[in-house]
mmCIF file of C-alpha atoms and ligand atoms in Angstrom:
data_model
loop_
_atom_site.group_PDB
_atom_site.id
_atom_site.type_symbol
_atom_site.label_atom_id
_atom_site.label_comp_id
_atom_site.label_asym_id
_atom_site.label_seq_id
_atom_site.Cartn_x
_atom_site.Cartn_y
_atom_site.Cartn_z
ATOM 1 C CA MET X 1 -30.228 69.936 129.709
ATOM 2 C CA SER X 2 -31.490 66.418 130.288
ATOM 3 C CA ALA X 3 -29.111 63.521 129.644
ATOM 4 C CA GLN X 4 -29.237 61.917 126.195
ATOM 5 C CA PRO X 5 -30.674 58.420 125.874
ATOM 6 C CA THR X 6 -28.074 55.660 125.933
ATOM 7 C CA VAL X 7 -27.823 53.406 122.893
ATOM 8 C CA VAL X 8 -25.675 50.288 122.437
ATOM 9 C CA VAL X 9 -24.700 49.422 118.852
ATOM 10 C CA THR X 10 -23.759 45.795 118.242
ATOM 11 C CA ARG X 11 -21.573 46.113 115.081
ATOM 12 C CA ARG X 12 -19.427 48.702 113.288
ATOM 13 C CA LEU X 13 -21.520 50.926 111.015
ATOM 14 C CA PRO X 14 -20.646 53.366 108.196
ATOM 15 C CA ALA X 15 -18.891 56.509 109.503
ATOM 16 C CA ALA X 16 -21.825 58.827 108.744
ATOM 17 C CA VAL X 17 -24.130 56.588 110.778
ATOM 18 C CA GLU X 18 -21.782 56.405 113.751
ATOM 19 C CA ALA X 19 -21.439 60.210 113.602
ATOM 20 C CA ALA X 20 -25.236 60.647 113.573
ATOM 21 C CA LEU X 21 -25.528 58.308 116.547
ATOM 22 C CA ARG X 22 -22.831 60.181 118.494
ATOM 23 C CA GLU X 23 -24.565 63.471 117.857
ATOM 24 C CA ARG X 24 -27.943 62.301 119.037
ATOM 25 C CA PHE X 25 -27.271 59.743 121.769
ATOM 26 C CA ASP X 26 -24.930 58.724 124.521
ATOM 27 C CA VAL X 27 -23.742 55.856 122.368
ATOM 28 C CA ALA X 28 -21.594 52.775 122.969
ATOM 29 C CA LEU X 29 -20.261 51.811 119.537
ATOM 30 C CA SER X 30 -18.905 48.367 118.744
ATOM 31 C CA PRO X 31 -15.105 48.616 119.046
ATOM 32 C CA HIS X 32 -14.266 45.118 117.752
ATOM 33 C CA ASP X 33 -17.142 44.469 115.327
ATOM 34 C CA ALA X 34 -17.417 40.917 116.663
ATOM 35 C CA PRO X 35 -20.614 38.824 116.611
ATOM 36 C CA THR X 36 -22.571 39.209 119.845
ATOM 37 C CA THR X 37 -23.167 36.458 122.365
ATOM 38 C CA PRO X 38 -26.412 36.110 124.350
ATOM 39 C CA GLU X 39 -24.479 37.509 127.339
ATOM 40 C CA ASP X 40 -23.369 40.603 125.346
ATOM 41 C CA LEU X 41 -26.957 41.239 124.352
ATOM 42 C CA GLN X 42 -28.242 40.813 127.878
ATOM 43 C CA ARG X 43 -25.609 43.209 129.174
ATOM 44 C CA ALA X 44 -26.652 45.769 126.547
ATOM 45 C CA LEU X 45 -30.346 45.309 127.314
ATOM 46 C CA GLY X 46 -29.642 45.917 130.990
ATOM 47 C CA LEU X 47 -27.551 49.066 130.387
ATOM 48 C CA ALA X 48 -29.007 50.951 127.453
ATOM 49 C CA ASP X 49 -32.283 52.725 126.699
ATOM 50 C CA GLY X 50 -32.011 51.600 123.080
ATOM 51 C CA LEU X 51 -30.279 48.789 121.214
ATOM 52 C CA LEU X 52 -29.212 49.073 117.588
ATOM 53 C CA SER X 53 -28.994 45.422 116.566
ATOM 54 C CA THR X 54 -28.304 43.724 113.249
ATOM 55 C CA VAL X 55 -29.884 40.704 111.596
ATOM 56 C CA THR X 56 -27.200 38.439 113.084
ATOM 57 C CA ASP X 57 -27.990 39.326 116.723
ATOM 58 C CA LYS X 58 -30.281 36.648 118.115
ATOM 59 C CA VAL X 59 -32.616 38.520 120.447
ATOM 60 C CA THR X 60 -34.494 35.479 121.715
ATOM 61 C CA ALA X 61 -37.064 35.157 124.489
ATOM 62 C CA GLU X 62 -34.266 33.806 126.726
ATOM 63 C CA VAL X 63 -32.077 36.833 125.989
ATOM 64 C CA LEU X 64 -35.010 39.149 126.683
ATOM 65 C CA ALA X 65 -35.565 37.440 130.014
ATOM 66 C CA ALA X 66 -32.466 39.355 131.201
ATOM 67 C CA TYR X 67 -32.769 41.125 134.517
ATOM 68 C CA PRO X 68 -32.680 44.091 134.874
ATOM 69 C CA LEU X 69 -34.060 45.069 131.478
ATOM 70 C CA ARG X 70 -33.656 48.754 130.671
ATOM 71 C CA THR X 71 -34.007 48.827 126.883
ATOM 72 C CA ARG X 72 -37.279 50.233 125.518
ATOM 73 C CA ILE X 73 -36.534 50.056 121.798
ATOM 74 C CA ILE X 74 -34.623 47.683 119.525
ATOM 75 C CA ALA X 75 -33.836 49.311 116.187
ATOM 76 C CA ASN X 76 -32.848 46.469 113.899
ATOM 77 C CA PHE X 77 -30.466 47.248 111.035
ATOM 78 C CA GLY X 78 -32.186 45.225 108.297
ATOM 79 C CA VAL X 79 -35.560 44.805 106.695
ATOM 80 C CA GLY X 80 -35.809 41.288 108.133
ATOM 81 C CA TYR X 81 -36.343 40.910 111.868
ATOM 82 C CA ASP X 82 -36.664 37.157 112.290
ATOM 83 C CA ASN X 83 -33.616 37.438 114.600
ATOM 84 C CA ILE X 84 -35.881 39.054 117.210
ATOM 85 C CA ASP X 85 -38.614 37.277 119.134
ATOM 86 C CA LEU X 86 -41.330 39.876 118.555
ATOM 87 C CA ALA X 87 -43.814 38.316 120.956
ATOM 88 C CA ALA X 88 -41.229 38.336 123.744
ATOM 89 C CA ALA X 89 -40.251 41.931 122.914
ATOM 90 C CA GLN X 90 -43.893 42.969 123.063
ATOM 91 C CA ALA X 91 -44.376 41.119 126.334
ATOM 92 C CA HIS X 92 -41.515 43.217 127.752
ATOM 93 C CA ASP X 93 -42.999 46.394 126.276
ATOM 94 C CA ILE X 94 -40.080 46.881 123.889
ATOM 95 C CA VAL X 95 -40.669 48.592 120.546
ATOM 96 C CA VAL X 96 -39.009 46.938 117.522
ATOM 97 C CA THR X 97 -38.221 48.683 114.224
ATOM 98 C CA ASN X 98 -36.643 47.653 110.906
ATOM 99 C CA THR X 99 -35.168 49.448 107.858
ATOM 100 C CA PRO X 100 -37.399 48.847 104.820
ATOM 101 C CA ASP X 101 -37.325 50.612 101.413
ATOM 102 C CA VAL X 102 -33.704 51.757 101.409
ATOM 103 C CA LEU X 103 -32.357 48.302 100.522
ATOM 104 C CA THR X 104 -34.970 47.362 97.941
ATOM 105 C CA ASP X 105 -33.043 48.257 94.787
ATOM 106 C CA CYS X 106 -29.706 46.811 95.822
ATOM 107 C CA THR X 107 -31.237 43.552 97.011
ATOM 108 C CA ALA X 108 -33.224 43.268 93.787
ATOM 109 C CA ASP X 109 -30.045 43.933 91.781
ATOM 110 C CA LEU X 110 -28.316 41.121 93.624
ATOM 111 C CA ALA X 111 -31.201 38.698 93.071
ATOM 112 C CA MET X 112 -31.070 39.511 89.365
ATOM 113 C CA MET X 113 -27.308 39.059 89.428
ATOM 114 C CA LEU X 114 -27.763 35.557 90.862
ATOM 115 C CA VAL X 115 -30.320 34.744 88.155
ATOM 116 C CA LEU X 116 -27.793 35.795 85.514
ATOM 117 C CA MET X 117 -24.814 34.144 87.197
ATOM 118 C CA ALA X 118 -26.604 30.851 87.714
ATOM 119 C CA MET X 119 -28.159 30.678 84.246
ATOM 120 C CA ARG X 120 -24.966 31.820 82.472
ATOM 121 C CA ARG X 121 -22.606 29.743 84.655
ATOM 122 C CA ALA X 122 -20.586 32.790 85.689
ATOM 123 C CA GLY X 123 -19.133 31.330 88.911
ATOM 124 C CA GLU X 124 -18.066 28.183 87.129
ATOM 125 C CA GLY X 125 -16.475 30.225 84.328
ATOM 126 C CA GLU X 126 -14.508 32.391 86.711
ATOM 127 C CA ARG X 127 -13.269 29.349 88.615
ATOM 128 C CA GLU X 128 -12.098 27.751 85.365
ATOM 129 C CA LEU X 129 -10.233 30.868 84.310
ATOM 130 C CA ARG X 130 -8.618 31.555 87.686
ATOM 131 C CA SER X 131 -7.419 27.958 87.993
ATOM 132 C CA GLY X 132 -5.703 28.086 84.590
ATOM 133 C CA ARG X 133 -7.965 25.420 83.089
ATOM 134 C CA TRP X 134 -9.369 27.636 80.292
ATOM 135 C CA THR X 135 -8.173 26.398 76.906
ATOM 136 C CA GLY X 136 -9.791 29.144 74.828
ATOM 137 C CA TRP X 137 -13.002 29.993 72.971
ATOM 138 C CA ARG X 138 -14.887 27.136 71.375
ATOM 139 C CA PRO X 139 -18.467 26.711 70.189
ATOM 140 C CA MET X 140 -19.450 24.177 72.816
ATOM 141 C CA HIS X 141 -17.718 25.784 75.767
ATOM 142 C CA MET X 142 -19.676 26.209 79.010
ATOM 143 C CA MET X 143 -23.042 26.803 77.419
ATOM 144 C CA GLY X 144 -25.552 28.224 79.850
ATOM 145 C CA GLN X 145 -29.163 29.129 79.332
ATOM 146 C CA ARG X 146 -30.662 32.142 77.604
ATOM 147 C CA VAL X 147 -32.317 34.462 80.117
ATOM 148 C CA THR X 148 -34.402 36.582 77.734
ATOM 149 C CA GLY X 149 -37.882 35.174 77.318
ATOM 150 C CA LYS X 150 -37.643 32.737 80.229
ATOM 151 C CA THR X 151 -40.251 32.609 82.994
ATOM 152 C CA LEU X 152 -39.284 33.931 86.414
ATOM 153 C CA GLY X 153 -41.469 32.897 89.377
ATOM 154 C CA LEU X 154 -41.373 35.197 92.407
ATOM 155 C CA VAL X 155 -42.376 33.695 95.748
ATOM 156 C CA GLY X 156 -43.578 36.598 97.893
ATOM 157 C CA MET X 157 -44.386 39.898 96.215
ATOM 158 C CA GLY X 158 -43.144 42.523 98.669
ATOM 159 C CA ARG X 159 -40.932 45.484 97.820
ATOM 160 C CA VAL X 160 -37.845 43.525 96.760
ATOM 161 C CA ALA X 161 -39.799 41.047 94.640
ATOM 162 C CA ARG X 162 -41.583 43.908 92.890
ATOM 163 C CA ALA X 163 -38.244 45.542 92.110
ATOM 164 C CA VAL X 164 -36.982 42.208 90.745
ATOM 165 C CA ALA X 165 -40.135 41.886 88.614
ATOM 166 C CA HIS X 166 -39.521 45.336 87.156
ATOM 167 C CA ARG X 167 -35.912 44.511 86.280
ATOM 168 C CA ALA X 168 -36.689 41.064 84.912
ATOM 169 C CA HIS X 169 -39.669 42.057 82.806
ATOM 170 C CA HIS X 170 -38.659 45.488 81.555
ATOM 171 C CA GLY X 171 -34.904 44.939 81.515
ATOM 172 C CA PHE X 172 -34.462 41.299 80.541
ATOM 173 C CA GLY X 173 -37.647 40.535 78.637
ATOM 174 C CA MET X 174 -38.644 37.782 81.056
ATOM 175 C CA ARG X 175 -42.155 36.583 81.669
ATOM 176 C CA VAL X 176 -42.850 37.126 85.373
ATOM 177 C CA LEU X 177 -45.178 35.089 87.582
ATOM 178 C CA CYS X 178 -45.748 35.664 91.267
ATOM 179 C CA TYR X 179 -47.302 33.974 94.243
ATOM 180 C CA ASP X 180 -48.230 35.878 97.388
ATOM 181 C CA PRO X 181 -51.206 35.243 99.679
ATOM 182 C CA SER X 182 -51.695 39.065 99.679
ATOM 183 C CA PRO X 183 -50.702 40.060 96.149
ATOM 184 C CA PRO X 184 -50.322 43.658 94.937
ATOM 185 C CA SER X 185 -53.302 45.210 93.118
ATOM 186 C CA PRO X 186 -54.028 44.169 89.511
ATOM 187 C CA VAL X 187 -52.940 47.650 88.373
ATOM 188 C CA GLU X 188 -49.603 47.334 90.136
ATOM 189 C CA LEU X 189 -49.089 43.808 88.781
ATOM 190 C CA ALA X 190 -49.844 44.979 85.257
ATOM 191 C CA ALA X 191 -47.290 47.807 85.549
ATOM 192 C CA LEU X 192 -44.664 45.256 86.578
ATOM 193 C CA GLY X 193 -45.684 42.836 83.855
ATOM 194 C CA ALA X 194 -46.346 40.200 86.532
ATOM 195 C CA GLU X 195 -49.063 37.538 86.449
ATOM 196 C CA PRO X 196 -50.296 36.181 89.788
ATOM 197 C CA ARG X 197 -50.695 32.473 90.428
ATOM 198 C CA ALA X 198 -53.222 31.221 92.970
ATOM 199 C CA THR X 199 -50.920 28.587 94.458
ATOM 200 C CA LEU X 200 -47.221 28.082 95.021
ATOM 201 C CA GLU X 201 -47.476 24.741 93.227
ATOM 202 C CA ALA X 202 -48.797 26.417 90.071
ATOM 203 C CA LEU X 203 -45.947 28.924 90.120
ATOM 204 C CA LEU X 204 -43.291 26.249 90.678
ATOM 205 C CA GLY X 205 -44.590 24.117 87.821
ATOM 206 C CA GLU X 206 -44.444 26.955 85.294
ATOM 207 C CA SER X 207 -41.212 28.784 86.164
ATOM 208 C CA ASP X 208 -37.763 28.383 84.596
ATOM 209 C CA VAL X 209 -36.276 30.294 87.552
ATOM 210 C CA VAL X 210 -37.851 30.592 90.989
ATOM 211 C CA SER X 211 -36.676 33.452 93.224
ATOM 212 C CA LEU X 212 -37.594 33.487 96.930
ATOM 213 C CA HIS X 213 -38.674 36.783 98.521
ATOM 214 C CA CYS X 214 -40.673 35.722 101.558
ATOM 215 C CA PRO X 215 -39.707 36.374 105.181
ATOM 216 C CA SER X 216 -38.694 33.530 107.466
ATOM 217 C CA THR X 217 -41.803 32.663 109.476
ATOM 218 C CA PRO X 218 -43.169 29.414 110.924
ATOM 219 C CA ALA X 219 -45.160 29.063 107.671
ATOM 220 C CA THR X 220 -42.195 29.497 105.310
ATOM 221 C CA ARG X 221 -39.422 27.706 107.216
ATOM 222 C CA GLY X 222 -38.550 24.540 105.318
ATOM 223 C CA MET X 223 -41.019 25.486 102.577
ATOM 224 C CA MET X 224 -38.681 24.520 99.711
ATOM 225 C CA ASN X 225 -38.474 20.844 100.654
ATOM 226 C CA ASP X 226 -38.203 17.661 98.532
ATOM 227 C CA ALA X 227 -41.843 17.814 97.471
ATOM 228 C CA ARG X 228 -41.752 21.488 96.459
ATOM 229 C CA LEU X 229 -38.465 21.156 94.608
ATOM 230 C CA ALA X 230 -39.905 18.146 92.763
ATOM 231 C CA GLN X 231 -42.764 20.408 91.620
ATOM 232 C CA MET X 232 -40.256 22.714 89.901
ATOM 233 C CA LYS X 233 -39.677 22.186 86.179
ATOM 234 C CA PRO X 234 -36.822 19.838 85.309
ATOM 235 C CA GLY X 235 -33.791 21.982 84.491
ATOM 236 C CA ALA X 236 -35.078 25.005 86.452
ATOM 237 C CA PHE X 237 -33.051 27.262 88.769
ATOM 238 C CA LEU X 238 -33.645 28.336 92.392
ATOM 239 C CA ILE X 239 -32.514 31.739 93.718
ATOM 240 C CA ASN X 240 -32.557 32.588 97.434
ATOM 241 C CA THR X 241 -31.897 36.108 98.698
ATOM 242 C CA ALA X 242 -34.557 35.830 101.443
ATOM 243 C CA ARG X 243 -33.539 33.633 104.376
ATOM 244 C CA GLY X 244 -31.607 30.361 104.395
ATOM 245 C CA ASP X 245 -34.088 28.423 106.489
ATOM 246 C CA VAL X 246 -36.808 28.718 103.819
ATOM 247 C CA VAL X 247 -34.882 26.047 101.886
ATOM 248 C CA VAL X 248 -34.176 22.492 103.066
ATOM 249 C CA ASP X 249 -30.493 22.067 102.222
ATOM 250 C CA ASP X 250 -30.621 18.265 101.852
ATOM 251 C CA ALA X 251 -33.453 18.586 99.353
ATOM 252 C CA LEU X 252 -31.755 21.310 97.305
ATOM 253 C CA ILE X 253 -28.418 19.483 97.249
ATOM 254 C CA ALA X 254 -30.154 16.300 96.074
ATOM 255 C CA ALA X 255 -32.003 18.200 93.325
ATOM 256 C CA LEU X 256 -28.782 19.882 92.162
ATOM 257 C CA ARG X 257 -26.861 16.606 92.227
ATOM 258 C CA SER X 258 -29.491 14.633 90.348
ATOM 259 C CA GLY X 259 -29.784 17.343 87.679
ATOM 260 C CA HIS X 260 -33.499 17.846 88.376
ATOM 261 C CA LEU X 261 -32.496 21.475 88.974
ATOM 262 C CA ALA X 262 -29.918 22.936 86.591
ATOM 263 C CA GLY X 263 -28.573 25.353 89.145
ATOM 264 C CA ALA X 264 -29.085 27.642 92.111
ATOM 265 C CA GLY X 265 -27.924 31.015 93.358
ATOM 266 C CA LEU X 266 -27.762 31.509 97.127
ATOM 267 C CA ASP X 267 -26.995 34.588 99.218
ATOM 268 C CA VAL X 268 -28.386 33.333 102.534
ATOM 269 C CA TYR X 269 -27.939 30.136 104.556
ATOM 270 C CA ARG X 270 -29.444 28.323 107.473
ATOM 271 C CA GLY X 271 -27.112 28.881 110.447
ATOM 272 C CA GLU X 272 -24.878 31.357 108.586
ATOM 273 C CA PRO X 273 -21.994 32.100 108.565
ATOM 274 C CA GLN X 274 -21.770 28.280 108.622
ATOM 275 C CA LEU X 275 -23.191 26.687 105.540
ATOM 276 C CA GLU X 276 -23.802 23.181 104.361
ATOM 277 C CA ARG X 277 -20.312 22.183 103.106
ATOM 278 C CA ARG X 278 -21.731 19.995 100.330
ATOM 279 C CA TYR X 279 -22.689 23.155 98.421
ATOM 280 C CA LEU X 280 -18.980 23.862 98.000
ATOM 281 C CA GLU X 281 -18.549 20.668 95.973
ATOM 282 C CA LEU X 282 -21.233 21.604 93.456
ATOM 283 C CA GLU X 283 -20.314 23.504 90.295
ATOM 284 C CA ASN X 284 -23.918 24.420 89.558
ATOM 285 C CA VAL X 285 -24.530 26.619 92.592
ATOM 286 C CA VAL X 286 -23.455 30.245 92.927
ATOM 287 C CA LEU X 287 -22.691 31.128 96.558
ATOM 288 C CA LEU X 288 -22.502 34.665 97.946
ATOM 289 C CA PRO X 289 -21.947 35.700 101.596
ATOM 290 C CA HIS X 290 -25.247 37.517 102.369
ATOM 291 C CA LEU X 291 -24.465 40.597 100.276
ATOM 292 C CA GLY X 292 -28.008 41.600 99.245
ATOM 293 C CA SER X 293 -27.917 45.077 100.774
ATOM 294 C CA ALA X 294 -24.131 45.438 100.825
ATOM 295 C CA THR X 295 -23.495 48.688 98.991
ATOM 296 C CA LYS X 296 -22.046 51.809 100.590
ATOM 297 C CA GLU X 297 -25.142 53.830 99.769
ATOM 298 C CA THR X 298 -27.582 51.274 101.109
ATOM 299 C CA ARG X 299 -25.730 50.376 104.281
ATOM 300 C CA GLU X 300 -25.438 54.068 105.146
ATOM 301 C CA ALA X 301 -29.134 54.616 104.396
ATOM 302 C CA MET X 302 -30.076 51.602 106.533
ATOM 303 C CA GLY X 303 -28.077 52.974 109.441
ATOM 304 C CA LEU X 304 -29.581 56.442 109.158
ATOM 305 C CA ARG X 305 -33.011 54.885 109.003
ATOM 306 C CA ALA X 306 -32.309 53.041 112.265
ATOM 307 C CA VAL X 307 -31.116 56.333 113.792
ATOM 308 C CA ASP X 308 -34.381 58.000 112.666
ATOM 309 C CA ASN X 309 -36.380 55.271 114.340
ATOM 310 C CA LEU X 310 -34.458 55.653 117.597
ATOM 311 C CA ALA X 311 -34.734 59.450 117.483
ATOM 312 C CA ALA X 312 -38.482 59.360 116.816
ATOM 313 C CA PHE X 313 -39.000 56.973 119.702
ATOM 314 C CA PHE X 314 -37.019 59.035 122.204
ATOM 315 C CA ASP X 315 -38.590 62.302 120.965
ATOM 316 C CA GLY X 316 -42.044 60.796 121.429
ATOM 317 C CA ARG X 317 -42.839 61.210 117.710
ATOM 318 C CA PRO X 318 -44.537 58.551 115.522
ATOM 319 C CA ILE X 319 -41.979 55.820 114.810
ATOM 320 C CA PRO X 320 -41.517 55.391 111.039
ATOM 321 C CA ASP X 321 -40.707 51.671 110.818
ATOM 322 C CA ARG X 322 -42.309 50.104 113.851
ATOM 323 C CA VAL X 323 -42.914 46.356 113.465
ATOM 324 C CA ALA X 324 -43.836 45.651 117.116
HETATM 325 C C1 DGY T 1 -32.076 42.295 105.714
HETATM 326 O O1 DGY T 1 -32.113 43.527 105.704
HETATM 327 O O2 DGY T 1 -32.960 41.620 106.235
HETATM 328 C C2 DGY T 1 -30.926 41.636 105.049
HETATM 329 O O3 DGY T 1 -30.908 40.299 105.187
HETATM 330 C C3 DGY T 1 -29.609 42.268 105.466
HETATM 331 O O4 DGY T 1 -29.578 43.496 104.846
#
């Protein structure tokens, strides 16, 4: 029997995923679950036929310049793959895959949760209660904003945004607008109750809550800057479950401080796990530690999807989620 392909896994994964990997590959699992360094990644790329990376492993052109380079496939655990330099991977003849679909519902749930938490001041309320400052029910206490009937603007209309549209429109009675240079078909939009807008500016100017669902690309990095935030309605909310670098932190902090924006809900940050410390001083921002896909069911499904991609590649079958 020929030897099994070798696969290095950068972080601890759900037990069922590690078991599936052990069964199928000669696998080096992550014993310490620590973030990888460029040197760790280069070592892995030199040793293993496949690398199972996560969205926090920075597989840059410099890392891929490692010599010798043995890896032929990088199966990324995540729908996003902005942590990998695709052009460099292609130049080295390395296949790259992601894990779409299986995290759509949970990420959409979390985006909706941030909409609700930000508009209903849930983080602020919990902080008040936990710190013993709550003096009891009163008519004017911590009034937030009604969600039902408000306008939600979705920036990017991929799988997660469509699942958010469904929840917001059919579940919360929201009016839904969307902006995407390649929007879904009119039939699909109608089923979601979503109205397209031709420009981002038009969407920003009409929405009570704007939720970001675009990937991090050269075109979207820094997109939500001073000018774009100024185009949002006074008293609106910004939700980010996409990538931190789509938002300019200085601009968002200024808009939250001045009251131009009533609040924000963030799950992702530029340079995470570090985040701009000034957010911590603001009551009107809900902050979560990148939990969009963090449910047992989804994380297991993501892992098994990465295993499927590796298995297909090494079996010479069509690779389900190839992105490069
Ligand atoms: C992704 O999949 O890109 C998320 O950010 C992590 O699940």
